[in-house]
Coordinates of C-alpha atoms in Angstrom, one line a residue:
N1121 CA -24.5 10.9 -2.6
F1122 CA -22.5 13.8 -3.9
S1123 CA -19.0 14.3 -5.2
V1124 CA -16.3 14.2 -2.5
V1125 CA -13.6 16.5 -4.8
G1126 CA -14.6 19.5 -3.5
E1127 CA -15.5 18.6 -0.1
T1128 CA -13.4 19.2 3.7
E1129 CA -11.6 15.6 3.9
F1130 CA -10.5 15.2 0.3
K1131 CA -8.4 18.4 0.5
S1132 CA -7.6 17.7 3.5
A1133 CA -5.7 13.8 2.5
R1134 CA -3.9 15.9 -0.6
S1135 CA -2.4 18.5 2.0
V1136 CA -1.0 15.8 4.3
R1137 CA 1.4 14.8 1.2
P1138 CA 0.8 10.8 2.0
N1139 CA 2.7 8.6 0.8
T1140 CA 0.8 5.9 0.3
V1141 CA -3.1 6.3 -0.5
I1142 CA -6.2 3.6 -0.4
I1143 CA -8.9 4.5 -2.5
L1144 CA -12.7 2.6 -1.9
F1145 CA -15.9 4.1 -3.6
G1146 CA -18.5 3.4 -0.6
P1147 CA -21.8 1.4 -0.7
N1148 CA -23.8 4.7 -1.2
D1149 CA -22.0 5.3 -4.6
L1150 CA -23.5 1.8 -5.9
K1151 CA -27.3 2.7 -5.0
L1152 CA -28.8 0.8 -7.9
Q1153 CA -30.9 4.3 -8.5
I1154 CA -28.1 6.3 -9.1
W1155 CA -25.8 3.1 -10.7
D1156 CA -23.8 4.6 -13.9
P1157 CA -20.4 2.6 -15.1
K1158 CA -19.6 5.8 -16.8
Q1159 CA -19.7 8.3 -14.4
Y1160 CA -18.4 5.9 -11.7
R1161 CA -15.0 5.4 -14.3
D1162 CA -14.8 8.6 -14.4
D1163 CA -15.0 9.8 -11.0
L1164 CA -12.9 7.2 -9.6
R1165 CA -10.6 8.3 -12.9
A1166 CA -10.1 12.2 -11.3
V1167 CA -9.6 11.0 -7.3
V1168 CA -6.5 8.6 -8.5
Q1169 CA -5.1 11.2 -10.8
S1170 CA -5.2 14.1 -8.2
F1171 CA -3.5 12.2 -5.9
L1172 CA -1.5 10.5 -8.6
D1173 CA 0.0 14.1 -9.6
E1174 CA 0.8 14.5 -5.8
K1175 CA 5.1 14.3 -5.9
S1176 CA 4.5 12.6 -2.0
V1177 CA 2.9 9.7 -3.3
S1178 CA 4.3 6.5 -4.1
F1179 CA 1.5 4.4 -3.9
I1180 CA -2.3 4.6 -4.3
F1181 CA -4.1 1.3 -4.1
V1182 CA -7.4 1.4 -5.6
A1183 CA -9.9 -1.1 -3.4
T1184 CA -12.8 -3.1 -5.6
P1185 CA -16.1 -2.4 -3.2
P1186 CA -17.8 -5.4 -1.3
P1187 CA -20.2 -7.1 -3.6
M1188 CA -24.1 -5.8 -3.1
Y1189 CA -25.9 -8.9 -1.6
I1190 CA -29.1 -8.1 -2.3
P1191 CA -31.4 -10.1 -5.5
G1192 CA -31.7 -8.5 -9.1
V1193 CA -30.2 -8.6 -12.2
Q1194 CA -29.5 -4.8 -12.2
A1195 CA -27.3 -6.0 -8.8
Q1196 CA -25.7 -9.0 -10.7
A1197 CA -24.5 -6.3 -13.4
A1198 CA -23.1 -4.3 -11.2
N1199 CA -21.5 -6.7 -9.0
A1200 CA -20.0 -8.1 -12.0
A1201 CA -19.1 -4.7 -13.6
L1202 CA -17.6 -4.2 -10.5
C1203 CA -15.7 -7.2 -8.9
G1204 CA -15.0 -8.8 -12.4
N1205 CA -16.5 -11.8 -13.7
K1206 CA -14.0 -14.2 -13.1
N1207 CA -15.5 -17.5 -13.2
G1208 CA -16.8 -17.4 -16.8
A1209 CA -20.6 -16.4 -18.5
S1210 CA -22.8 -15.7 -15.7
S1211 CA -26.9 -15.6 -15.3
V1212 CA -26.4 -11.3 -16.9
G1213 CA -24.7 -12.5 -20.1
E1214 CA -21.5 -11.5 -19.3
T1215 CA -18.3 -13.2 -20.6
A1216 CA -15.0 -13.7 -18.0
S1217 CA -13.8 -9.7 -18.0
A1218 CA -11.7 -7.8 -15.8
S1219 CA -13.5 -5.3 -13.2
I1220 CA -13.6 -1.4 -13.9
I1221 CA -11.2 -1.1 -11.0
E1222 CA -8.7 -3.4 -12.6
A1223 CA -9.2 -1.7 -15.9
L1224 CA -8.6 1.7 -14.9
V1225 CA -5.3 0.9 -12.5
T1226 CA -4.1 -1.0 -16.2
E1227 CA -4.9 2.3 -18.0
F1228 CA -3.2 4.4 -15.7
N1229 CA 0.0 2.4 -16.6
S1230 CA 1.9 3.3 -13.4
S1231 CA 3.8 0.9 -10.9
R1232 CA 2.6 3.5 -8.4
V1233 CA -1.5 2.3 -8.9
R1234 CA -2.7 -0.7 -7.9
V1235 CA -5.4 -2.9 -7.3
V1236 CA -7.2 -4.3 -3.8
D1237 CA -9.3 -7.1 -4.1
V1238 CA -11.9 -6.5 -1.8
C1239 CA -14.5 -7.8 -3.8
S1240 CA -13.4 -11.8 -3.2
S1241 CA -12.7 -11.2 -0.2
L1242 CA -16.1 -10.7 0.8
G1243 CA -17.6 -13.0 -1.1
G1244 CA -17.0 -11.7 -4.7
T1245 CA -19.8 -12.2 -7.9
N1246 CA -20.7 -15.4 -5.9
L1247 CA -22.0 -14.0 -2.6
S1248 CA -19.9 -16.7 -1.2
H1249 CA -19.7 -15.0 2.4
P1250 CA -23.2 -14.0 3.6
E1251 CA -22.0 -13.4 7.0
F1252 CA -20.4 -10.2 5.9
F1253 CA -23.4 -9.1 5.6
F1254 CA -25.5 -10.6 8.1
D1255 CA -25.6 -11.5 10.9
N1256 CA -26.0 -15.8 11.5
S1257 CA -25.4 -15.9 7.5
R1258 CA -29.2 -14.9 7.3
V1259 CA -29.7 -13.6 3.5
T1260 CA -32.9 -11.3 4.2
H1261 CA -33.5 -7.5 3.2
N1262 CA -34.3 -5.2 6.2
T1263 CA -33.2 -1.6 7.2
T1264 CA -30.4 -2.9 9.5
Q1265 CA -28.8 -5.4 7.0
D1266 CA -29.4 -4.1 4.2
G1267 CA -26.9 -6.4 1.9
I1268 CA -24.8 -3.6 0.8
H1269 CA -24.0 -2.3 4.4
P1270 CA -20.6 -4.7 5.5
N1271 CA -21.2 -5.9 9.4
D1272 CA -18.3 -6.0 11.6
A1273 CA -17.0 -8.6 10.6
G1274 CA -17.4 -7.7 6.7
H1275 CA -15.4 -4.4 8.0
E1276 CA -12.2 -7.0 9.7
A1277 CA -12.4 -8.6 5.6
I1278 CA -11.8 -5.5 4.1
Y1279 CA -9.3 -4.9 7.0
R1280 CA -7.4 -7.8 6.1
A1281 CA -7.8 -7.3 2.4
V1282 CA -6.0 -3.5 2.7
Y1283 CA -2.9 -4.6 4.9
G1284 CA -2.6 -7.8 2.8
A1285 CA -2.0 -5.7 -0.2
L1286 CA 0.0 -3.0 2.0
A1287 CA 2.5 -5.4 3.4
R1288 CA 2.8 -7.7 0.5
P1289 CA 6.2 -7.1 -1.1
W1290 CA 6.4 -5.2 -4.3
R1291 CA 9.8 -4.9 -4.9
E1292 CA 10.6 -8.2 -7.4
E1293 CA 8.2 -6.2 -9.9
S1294 CA 10.7 -3.3 -9.8
Y1295 CA 13.7 -6.0 -9.7
V1296 CA 15.7 -6.1 -13.0
P1297 CA 17.7 -9.4 -13.6
G1298 CA 20.7 -8.2 -13.9
D1299 CA 20.4 -6.0 -10.8
M1300 CA 23.1 -5.5 -7.8
R1301 CA 19.9 -5.7 -4.6
I1302 CA 20.4 -4.1 -1.6
D1303 CA 17.5 -4.7 0.5
G1304 CA 16.2 -5.6 3.9
I1305 CA 13.5 -4.9 6.8
V1306 CA 13.6 -2.0 9.1
Y1307 CA 12.5 -3.8 12.2
D1308 CA 12.0 -3.1 15.9
G1309 CA 8.2 -3.6 15.5
Y1310 CA 7.7 -2.8 11.6
Y1311 CA 8.7 1.0 11.0
S1312 CA 7.3 2.7 7.9
D1313 CA 7.5 5.6 5.6
C1314 CA 11.7 5.6 6.9
L1315 CA 14.3 6.9 4.7
V1316 CA 17.3 4.9 4.7
H1317 CA 19.9 6.2 3.4
L1318 CA 23.0 3.7 2.1
D1319 CA 26.4 5.7 3.1
L1320 CA 29.0 4.5 1.1
N1321 CA 31.5 6.6 2.3
G1322 CA 30.6 6.1 6.3
N1323 CA 31.1 9.7 6.8
D1324 CA 27.2 10.3 8.0
L1325 CA 26.3 12.3 5.7
Q1326 CA 23.8 12.1 2.7
D1327 CA 25.9 12.6 -0.3
E1328 CA 24.9 13.4 -3.9
E1329 CA 24.5 10.0 -5.6
E1330 CA 24.1 8.4 -2.4
P1331 CA 21.5 6.1 -2.6
L1332 CA 18.2 6.7 -1.1
A1333 CA 15.2 4.3 -0.1
L1334 CA 11.5 4.6 1.6
T1335 CA 10.1 1.5 3.7
D1336 CA 7.4 0.5 3.2
V1337 CA 4.1 -0.4 5.6
A1338 CA 6.4 -3.5 6.2
G1339 CA 9.1 -2.4 7.1
E1340 CA 11.0 -3.4 3.6
Y1341 CA 13.0 -1.3 1.3
F1342 CA 15.2 -2.3 -1.3
F1343 CA 18.0 -0.5 -3.3
A1344 CA 18.1 -1.8 -7.4
G1345 CA 20.7 0.6 -8.6
G1346 CA 22.0 -2.7 -11.8
S1347 CA 25.6 -2.1 -11.8
G1348 CA 26.2 1.1 -10.5
I1349 CA 25.3 0.1 -6.9
S1350 CA 28.1 -3.0 -7.1
E1351 CA 30.8 -0.5 -8.4
M1352 CA 30.1 1.8 -5.7
L1353 CA 30.0 -1.0 -3.1
R1354 CA 33.4 -2.6 -4.5
D1355 CA 34.8 0.4 -3.6
A1356 CA 33.7 1.7 -0.1
P1357 CA 35.1 -1.1 2.2
N1358 CA 33.1 1.5 5.4
A1359 CA 29.5 1.7 3.3
E1360 CA 26.6 0.6 5.6
T1361 CA 23.1 1.0 5.4
R1362 CA 21.3 4.3 7.8
V1363 CA 18.0 4.4 8.6
L1364 CA 17.2 8.2 9.4
P1365 CA 14.7 9.9 11.5
S1366 CA 11.4 11.5 10.0
I1367 CA 8.0 13.0 10.5
N1368 CA 6.4 10.3 9.1
C1369 CA 9.2 7.3 10.4
R1370 CA 7.0 5.7 13.3
D1371 CA 6.7 1.5 14.4
T1372 CA 3.7 0.6 12.6
F1373 CA 2.2 -0.8 16.0
T1374 CA 3.1 1.6 19.0
Q1375 CA 3.0 4.6 16.0
Q1376 CA 5.5 6.2 18.0
G1377 CA 8.7 7.8 16.1
L1378 CA 12.6 6.9 15.4
N1379 CA 14.6 9.2 17.8
T1380 CA 18.2 7.7 16.2
V1381 CA 19.7 6.4 13.4
M1382 CA 19.9 2.6 13.1
R1383 CA 22.7 1.2 11.2
A1384 CA 23.7 -2.3 9.5
V1385 CA 26.4 -3.1 7.3
P1386 CA 25.1 -3.4 3.5
G1387 CA 23.5 -6.7 2.4
S1388 CA 22.1 -6.7 5.5
E1389 CA 19.1 -8.8 6.4
T1390 CA 17.1 -6.5 8.9
V1391 CA 18.3 -3.2 10.5
N1392 CA 17.3 -3.1 13.9
P1393 CA 18.4 -1.9 17.6
L1394 CA 21.4 -4.8 17.5
T1395 CA 22.5 -4.4 14.2
T1396 CA 23.2 -0.5 15.4
L1397 CA 24.8 -2.1 18.4
L1398 CA 27.0 -4.2 16.5
R1399 CA 27.8 -1.4 14.1
A1400 CA 29.2 0.2 16.6
L1401 CA 31.5 -2.3 18.6
A1402 CA 32.9 -3.0 14.8
K1403 CA 33.7 0.7 14.8
Q1404 CA 35.0 0.7 17.9
E1405 CA 37.1 -1.7 17.5
L1406 CA 38.5 -0.7 15.0
S1407 CA 39.8 3.0 15.9
E1408 CA 41.2 0.9 18.9
Y1409 CA 42.9 -1.3 16.7
P1410 CA 44.1 0.3 13.8

């Protein structure tokens, strides 16, 4: 019920230099007695901008909030404003429109800022999933099931919506037709936040001008460098893709860090222990039979 900008948790979230940020304003921000669309938008803009200013942040996912399963025109209007009225005219006189969150993300005009549609996953303005707020789908209003705070099933639905957005490949949006693309997945369990190095001369060093990429939560990475990478690889018979151990690089399932360099030939669909072994065997064979 008060600003988080000066709070310890907010400062801590910035101090850890995150790569990916998920922002979801919670149910207390939607209380009808304090609901102010302009204030909501301004506060959200300030929080997004504060993370956008952090050089470590690659992506910011701004989530639409869960809808309010409570009666009244005011609640319906708030739901339409926050979830977006995707079904055309409604009982509160709204026309088909984007949500406050979608409009804000468009305003930033940055590929680093993206929308997660949590609201639709929890029933949207049609309130089609009361089971995420009320046991046995009982649409009642009481102190333990207030129609605003999701239950365990609702929290699982939020998790699935957010995870789906994080795991969805976004590299197509950055792809320019005609680019030479080197992309793949780092997998032994998916490795996220790992630095991927295209070692053009095969010297095991990160030389200047050699392309770098960072894996996402699904272990995916890509280099998109147009004709530049094409020309580099044409004259680079010893090139290989290397995944480098780093502080934030870890298996998303076990949370174990990467303690060795993994390798593959450029263009390989995956980089994993097997491709690393194959690269080692190939190098050994080349050294034995020059």
